[in-house]
């Protein structure tokens, strides 16, 4: 039986969406270290209407990051279906990797969101704060389940009470190489 098309947010206010988001939970990904903590994304609107994406995570006391750009998949649509392009490896950007970034749900105050993509391989629960109320978390999990996600794969991301502002940077991209090797 074919899965139904996911419902996405319509009329996303991209300016309100900008800023820092903390990863509360996600499906494990080969693009992130398995022992990553305090994972977050910072979105900044650029003059051309695209969005600068900075993803950061801390692993073994070092900050790993990757930058990319997001843009509307269909500029004429009011659906929150975005494409995100990163260059890999981050320490020698030579290969563009483009993925889908669909906003499946966002609250009226733009404080928490559910992000997915059409193959249902990736899923993120994001919040403006490093902690999210259990009731809200469970509502987002239920929403993901309604959209056809296997929510048993969700992994809560450890977040510190006071998330780090900075740390020694992993300038060699070791976390990225480890993630490709499944470590």
PDB file of C-alpha atoms in Angstrom:
ATOM      1  CA  UNK A   1       0.000   0.000   0.000  1.00  0.00           C
ATOM      2  CA  UNK A   2       1.453   3.358  -1.046  1.00  0.00           C
ATOM      3  CA  UNK A   3       1.971   5.932   1.651  1.00  0.00           C
ATOM      4  CA  UNK A   4      -0.046   9.108   1.331  1.00  0.00           C
ATOM      5  CA  UNK A   5       1.655  12.381   0.477  1.00  0.00           C
ATOM      6  CA  UNK A   6       2.739  14.133   3.646  1.00  0.00           C
ATOM      7  CA  UNK A   7       0.974  17.293   4.676  1.00  0.00           C
ATOM      8  CA  UNK A   8       3.306  20.250   4.980  1.00  0.00           C
ATOM      9  CA  UNK A   9       2.913  23.703   6.444  1.00  0.00           C
ATOM     10  CA  UNK A  10       1.461  26.262   4.050  1.00  0.00           C
ATOM     11  CA  UNK A  11       2.403  29.920   4.245  1.00  0.00           C
ATOM     12  CA  UNK A  12       5.533  29.514   6.370  1.00  0.00           C
ATOM     13  CA  UNK A  13       6.745  32.944   7.512  1.00  0.00           C
ATOM     14  CA  UNK A  14      10.386  32.462   6.612  1.00  0.00           C
ATOM     15  CA  UNK A  15      11.536  35.543   8.554  1.00  0.00           C
ATOM     16  CA  UNK A  16       9.949  34.221  11.771  1.00  0.00           C
ATOM     17  CA  UNK A  17      11.546  30.825  11.104  1.00  0.00           C
ATOM     18  CA  UNK A  18      15.057  32.300  11.101  1.00  0.00           C
ATOM     19  CA  UNK A  19      17.320  31.995  14.134  1.00  0.00           C
ATOM     20  CA  UNK A  20      18.549  29.148  16.319  1.00  0.00           C
ATOM     21  CA  UNK A  21      16.781  25.808  16.672  1.00  0.00           C
ATOM     22  CA  UNK A  22      17.857  22.996  19.003  1.00  0.00           C
ATOM     23  CA  UNK A  23      17.559  19.381  17.899  1.00  0.00           C
ATOM     24  CA  UNK A  24      15.346  17.673  20.485  1.00  0.00           C
ATOM     25  CA  UNK A  25      15.192  14.344  18.650  1.00  0.00           C
ATOM     26  CA  UNK A  26      15.982  12.909  15.231  1.00  0.00           C
ATOM     27  CA  UNK A  27      16.404   9.750  13.257  1.00  0.00           C
ATOM     28  CA  UNK A  28      20.078   8.717  13.391  1.00  0.00           C
ATOM     29  CA  UNK A  29      21.913   9.904  10.311  1.00  0.00           C
ATOM     30  CA  UNK A  30      25.264   9.072   8.785  1.00  0.00           C
ATOM     31  CA  UNK A  31      25.779  12.832   8.482  1.00  0.00           C
ATOM     32  CA  UNK A  32      25.973  13.328  12.254  1.00  0.00           C
ATOM     33  CA  UNK A  33      28.298  11.771  14.825  1.00  0.00           C
ATOM     34  CA  UNK A  34      26.637   9.033  16.874  1.00  0.00           C
ATOM     35  CA  UNK A  35      27.873  10.611  20.106  1.00  0.00           C
ATOM     36  CA  UNK A  36      26.859  14.172  19.145  1.00  0.00           C
ATOM     37  CA  UNK A  37      25.339  16.396  21.826  1.00  0.00           C
ATOM     38  CA  UNK A  38      23.957  19.937  21.928  1.00  0.00           C
ATOM     39  CA  UNK A  39      23.100  19.684  18.239  1.00  0.00           C
ATOM     40  CA  UNK A  40      21.550  22.801  16.771  1.00  0.00           C
ATOM     41  CA  UNK A  41      20.839  24.648  13.552  1.00  0.00           C
ATOM     42  CA  UNK A  42      21.009  28.368  12.930  1.00  0.00           C
ATOM     43  CA  UNK A  43      19.157  29.812   9.945  1.00  0.00           C
ATOM     44  CA  UNK A  44      19.916  33.249   8.511  1.00  0.00           C
ATOM     45  CA  UNK A  45      17.952  34.867   5.681  1.00  0.00           C
ATOM     46  CA  UNK A  46      20.187  36.106   2.872  1.00  0.00           C
ATOM     47  CA  UNK A  47      19.397  39.135   0.656  1.00  0.00           C
ATOM     48  CA  UNK A  48      18.585  36.862  -2.318  1.00  0.00           C
ATOM     49  CA  UNK A  49      15.837  35.080  -0.318  1.00  0.00           C
ATOM     50  CA  UNK A  50      17.815  31.897   0.286  1.00  0.00           C
ATOM     51  CA  UNK A  51      18.702  30.766   3.793  1.00  0.00           C
ATOM     52  CA  UNK A  52      22.180  30.186   5.185  1.00  0.00           C
ATOM     53  CA  UNK A  53      22.137  26.959   7.230  1.00  0.00           C
ATOM     54  CA  UNK A  54      24.697  26.333   9.970  1.00  0.00           C
ATOM     55  CA  UNK A  55      24.417  22.900  11.593  1.00  0.00           C
ATOM     56  CA  UNK A  56      26.546  22.321  14.687  1.00  0.00           C
ATOM     57  CA  UNK A  57      27.091  19.432  17.052  1.00  0.00           C
ATOM     58  CA  UNK A  58      29.545  18.705  19.823  1.00  0.00           C
ATOM     59  CA  UNK A  59      31.408  15.419  19.938  1.00  0.00           C
ATOM     60  CA  UNK A  60      34.280  14.532  22.283  1.00  0.00           C
ATOM     61  CA  UNK A  61      34.413  18.187  23.399  1.00  0.00           C
ATOM     62  CA  UNK A  62      34.875  19.540  19.883  1.00  0.00           C
ATOM     63  CA  UNK A  63      32.448  21.469  17.740  1.00  0.00           C
ATOM     64  CA  UNK A  64      31.710  19.988  14.339  1.00  0.00           C
ATOM     65  CA  UNK A  65      29.787  22.060  11.849  1.00  0.00           C
ATOM     66  CA  UNK A  66      28.681  22.239   8.268  1.00  0.00           C
ATOM     67  CA  UNK A  67      27.193  25.143   6.362  1.00  0.00           C
ATOM     68  CA  UNK A  68      24.775  25.018   3.510  1.00  0.00           C
ATOM     69  CA  UNK A  69      21.993  26.889   1.805  1.00  0.00           C
ATOM     70  CA  UNK A  70      18.235  26.277   1.775  1.00  0.00           C
ATOM     71  CA  UNK A  71      15.750  27.453  -0.830  1.00  0.00           C
ATOM     72  CA  UNK A  72      12.147  26.799  -1.805  1.00  0.00           C
ATOM     73  CA  UNK A  73      11.756  23.656  -3.897  1.00  0.00           C
ATOM     74  CA  UNK A  74       9.037  25.417  -5.935  1.00  0.00           C
ATOM     75  CA  UNK A  75       9.210  29.211  -5.682  1.00  0.00           C
ATOM     76  CA  UNK A  76       5.573  29.487  -6.829  1.00  0.00           C
ATOM     77  CA  UNK A  77       4.192  27.189  -4.115  1.00  0.00           C
ATOM     78  CA  UNK A  78       3.092  28.297  -0.641  1.00  0.00           C
ATOM     79  CA  UNK A  79       4.076  24.886   0.769  1.00  0.00           C
ATOM     80  CA  UNK A  80       7.045  24.713   3.161  1.00  0.00           C
ATOM     81  CA  UNK A  81       8.987  22.312   0.963  1.00  0.00           C
ATOM     82  CA  UNK A  82      12.602  23.373   0.900  1.00  0.00           C
ATOM     83  CA  UNK A  83      15.783  21.997  -0.585  1.00  0.00           C
ATOM     84  CA  UNK A  84      19.016  22.147   1.399  1.00  0.00           C
ATOM     85  CA  UNK A  85      22.407  21.967  -0.291  1.00  0.00           C
ATOM     86  CA  UNK A  86      25.612  21.162   1.562  1.00  0.00           C
ATOM     87  CA  UNK A  87      29.082  20.695   0.125  1.00  0.00           C
ATOM     88  CA  UNK A  88      30.990  17.643   1.325  1.00  0.00           C
ATOM     89  CA  UNK A  89      33.326  16.883   2.774  1.00  0.00           C
ATOM     90  CA  UNK A  90      33.050  20.104   4.797  1.00  0.00           C
ATOM     91  CA  UNK A  91      36.826  20.508   5.058  1.00  0.00           C
ATOM     92  CA  UNK A  92      37.232  20.276   1.251  1.00  0.00           C
ATOM     93  CA  UNK A  93      33.877  21.151  -0.316  1.00  0.00           C
ATOM     94  CA  UNK A  94      33.786  19.414  -3.679  1.00  0.00           C
ATOM     95  CA  UNK A  95      30.549  17.417  -3.826  1.00  0.00           C
ATOM     96  CA  UNK A  96      27.119  19.050  -3.541  1.00  0.00           C
ATOM     97  CA  UNK A  97      24.588  17.037  -1.540  1.00  0.00           C
ATOM     98  CA  UNK A  98      20.992  18.199  -1.882  1.00  0.00           C
ATOM     99  CA  UNK A  99      18.210  17.012   0.389  1.00  0.00           C
ATOM    100  CA  UNK A 100      14.566  17.727   1.049  1.00  0.00           C
ATOM    101  CA  UNK A 101      13.585  19.736   4.115  1.00  0.00           C
ATOM    102  CA  UNK A 102       9.816  19.761   4.613  1.00  0.00           C
ATOM    103  CA  UNK A 103       8.266  21.639   7.516  1.00  0.00           C
ATOM    104  CA  UNK A 104       5.496  19.236   8.574  1.00  0.00           C
ATOM    105  CA  UNK A 105       4.342  21.240  11.569  1.00  0.00           C
ATOM    106  CA  UNK A 106       5.153  24.469  13.363  1.00  0.00           C
ATOM    107  CA  UNK A 107       3.321  26.004  16.287  1.00  0.00           C
ATOM    108  CA  UNK A 108       1.684  29.430  15.968  1.00  0.00           C
ATOM    109  CA  UNK A 109       4.496  31.094  17.950  1.00  0.00           C
ATOM    110  CA  UNK A 110       7.301  29.456  15.931  1.00  0.00           C
ATOM    111  CA  UNK A 111       8.756  27.815  19.054  1.00  0.00           C
ATOM    112  CA  UNK A 112       8.826  24.145  17.957  1.00  0.00           C
ATOM    113  CA  UNK A 113       8.680  22.305  14.662  1.00  0.00           C
ATOM    114  CA  UNK A 114       8.554  18.901  13.022  1.00  0.00           C
ATOM    115  CA  UNK A 115      10.772  18.485   9.952  1.00  0.00           C
ATOM    116  CA  UNK A 116      10.821  15.567   7.546  1.00  0.00           C
ATOM    117  CA  UNK A 117      11.208  14.604   3.927  1.00  0.00           C
ATOM    118  CA  UNK A 118       9.223  12.535   1.413  1.00  0.00           C
ATOM    119  CA  UNK A 119      11.079   9.215   1.748  1.00  0.00           C
ATOM    120  CA  UNK A 120      10.564   9.337   5.546  1.00  0.00           C
ATOM    121  CA  UNK A 121      14.239   8.441   6.065  1.00  0.00           C
ATOM    122  CA  UNK A 122      14.981  11.551   8.111  1.00  0.00           C
ATOM    123  CA  UNK A 123      12.974  13.251  10.841  1.00  0.00           C
ATOM    124  CA  UNK A 124      13.764  16.068  13.262  1.00  0.00           C
ATOM    125  CA  UNK A 125      11.980  17.598  16.217  1.00  0.00           C
ATOM    126  CA  UNK A 126      13.283  21.119  16.754  1.00  0.00           C
ATOM    127  CA  UNK A 127      12.717  23.695  19.463  1.00  0.00           C
ATOM    128  CA  UNK A 128      13.841  27.248  20.167  1.00  0.00           C
ATOM    129  CA  UNK A 129      14.869  26.051  23.639  1.00  0.00           C
ATOM    130  CA  UNK A 130      17.243  23.153  24.421  1.00  0.00           C
ATOM    131  CA  UNK A 131      14.432  21.370  26.305  1.00  0.00           C
ATOM    132  CA  UNK A 132      10.872  20.655  25.153  1.00  0.00           C
ATOM    133  CA  UNK A 133       7.853  19.898  27.304  1.00  0.00           C
ATOM    134  CA  UNK A 134       7.017  16.152  27.237  1.00  0.00           C
ATOM    135  CA  UNK A 135       3.407  16.787  26.231  1.00  0.00           C
ATOM    136  CA  UNK A 136       4.455  18.853  23.221  1.00  0.00           C
ATOM    137  CA  UNK A 137       7.143  16.311  22.328  1.00  0.00           C
ATOM    138  CA  UNK A 138       4.555  13.507  22.385  1.00  0.00           C
ATOM    139  CA  UNK A 139       2.193  15.547  20.200  1.00  0.00           C
ATOM    140  CA  UNK A 140       4.944  15.983  17.623  1.00  0.00           C
ATOM    141  CA  UNK A 141       5.757  12.273  17.759  1.00  0.00           C
ATOM    142  CA  UNK A 142       2.068  11.489  17.184  1.00  0.00           C
ATOM    143  CA  UNK A 143       2.001  13.892  14.230  1.00  0.00           C
ATOM    144  CA  UNK A 144       5.049  12.151  12.741  1.00  0.00           C
ATOM    145  CA  UNK A 145       3.353   8.778  13.197  1.00  0.00           C
ATOM    146  CA  UNK A 146       0.244  10.095  11.395  1.00  0.00           C
ATOM    147  CA  UNK A 147       2.496  11.110   8.511  1.00  0.00           C
ATOM    148  CA  UNK A 148       3.813   7.547   8.170  1.00  0.00           C
ATOM    149  CA  UNK A 149       7.079   7.732  10.102  1.00  0.00           C
ATOM    150  CA  UNK A 150       8.384   4.789  12.117  1.00  0.00           C
ATOM    151  CA  UNK A 151       8.768   6.812  15.311  1.00  0.00           C
ATOM    152  CA  UNK A 152      10.520   3.921  17.078  1.00  0.00           C
ATOM    153  CA  UNK A 153      13.669   5.169  15.277  1.00  0.00           C
ATOM    154  CA  UNK A 154      13.558   8.553  17.041  1.00  0.00           C
ATOM    155  CA  UNK A 155      16.602   9.239  19.201  1.00  0.00           C
ATOM    156  CA  UNK A 156      16.527  12.062  21.751  1.00  0.00           C
ATOM    157  CA  UNK A 157      19.480  14.401  21.388  1.00  0.00           C
ATOM    158  CA  UNK A 158      21.286  15.181  24.664  1.00  0.00           C
ATOM    159  CA  UNK A 159      21.141  18.921  25.333  1.00  0.00           C
ATOM    160  CA  UNK A 160      22.999  20.701  28.146  1.00  0.00           C
ATOM    161  CA  UNK A 161      21.202  22.981  30.579  1.00  0.00           C
ATOM    162  CA  UNK A 162      23.502  25.723  29.281  1.00  0.00           C
ATOM    163  CA  UNK A 163      24.395  24.833  25.688  1.00  0.00           C
ATOM    164  CA  UNK A 164      27.943  25.767  24.700  1.00  0.00           C
ATOM    165  CA  UNK A 165      28.413  28.901  22.700  1.00  0.00           C
ATOM    166  CA  UNK A 166      31.681  27.697  21.259  1.00  0.00           C
ATOM    167  CA  UNK A 167      34.347  25.023  21.563  1.00  0.00           C
ATOM    168  CA  UNK A 168      37.517  24.025  19.748  1.00  0.00           C
ATOM    169  CA  UNK A 169      36.480  23.442  16.163  1.00  0.00           C
ATOM    170  CA  UNK A 170      37.030  20.120  14.437  1.00  0.00           C
ATOM    171  CA  UNK A 171      38.955  21.734  11.577  1.00  0.00           C
ATOM    172  CA  UNK A 172      39.951  18.426  10.037  1.00  0.00           C
ATOM    173  CA  UNK A 173      36.367  17.176   9.666  1.00  0.00           C
ATOM    174  CA  UNK A 174      37.174  14.046  11.679  1.00  0.00           C
ATOM    175  CA  UNK A 175      33.528  13.759  12.847  1.00  0.00           C
ATOM    176  CA  UNK A 176      32.413  13.718   9.232  1.00  0.00           C
ATOM    177  CA  UNK A 177      34.847  10.944   8.287  1.00  0.00           C
ATOM    178  CA  UNK A 178      33.847   8.940  11.395  1.00  0.00           C
ATOM    179  CA  UNK A 179      30.165   9.335  10.511  1.00  0.00           C
ATOM    180  CA  UNK A 180      30.759   7.954   7.010  1.00  0.00           C
ATOM    181  CA  UNK A 181      32.509   4.971   8.583  1.00  0.00           C
ATOM    182  CA  UNK A 182      29.524   4.419  10.903  1.00  0.00           C
ATOM    183  CA  UNK A 183      31.235   5.468  14.142  1.00  0.00           C
TER     184      UNK A 183
END
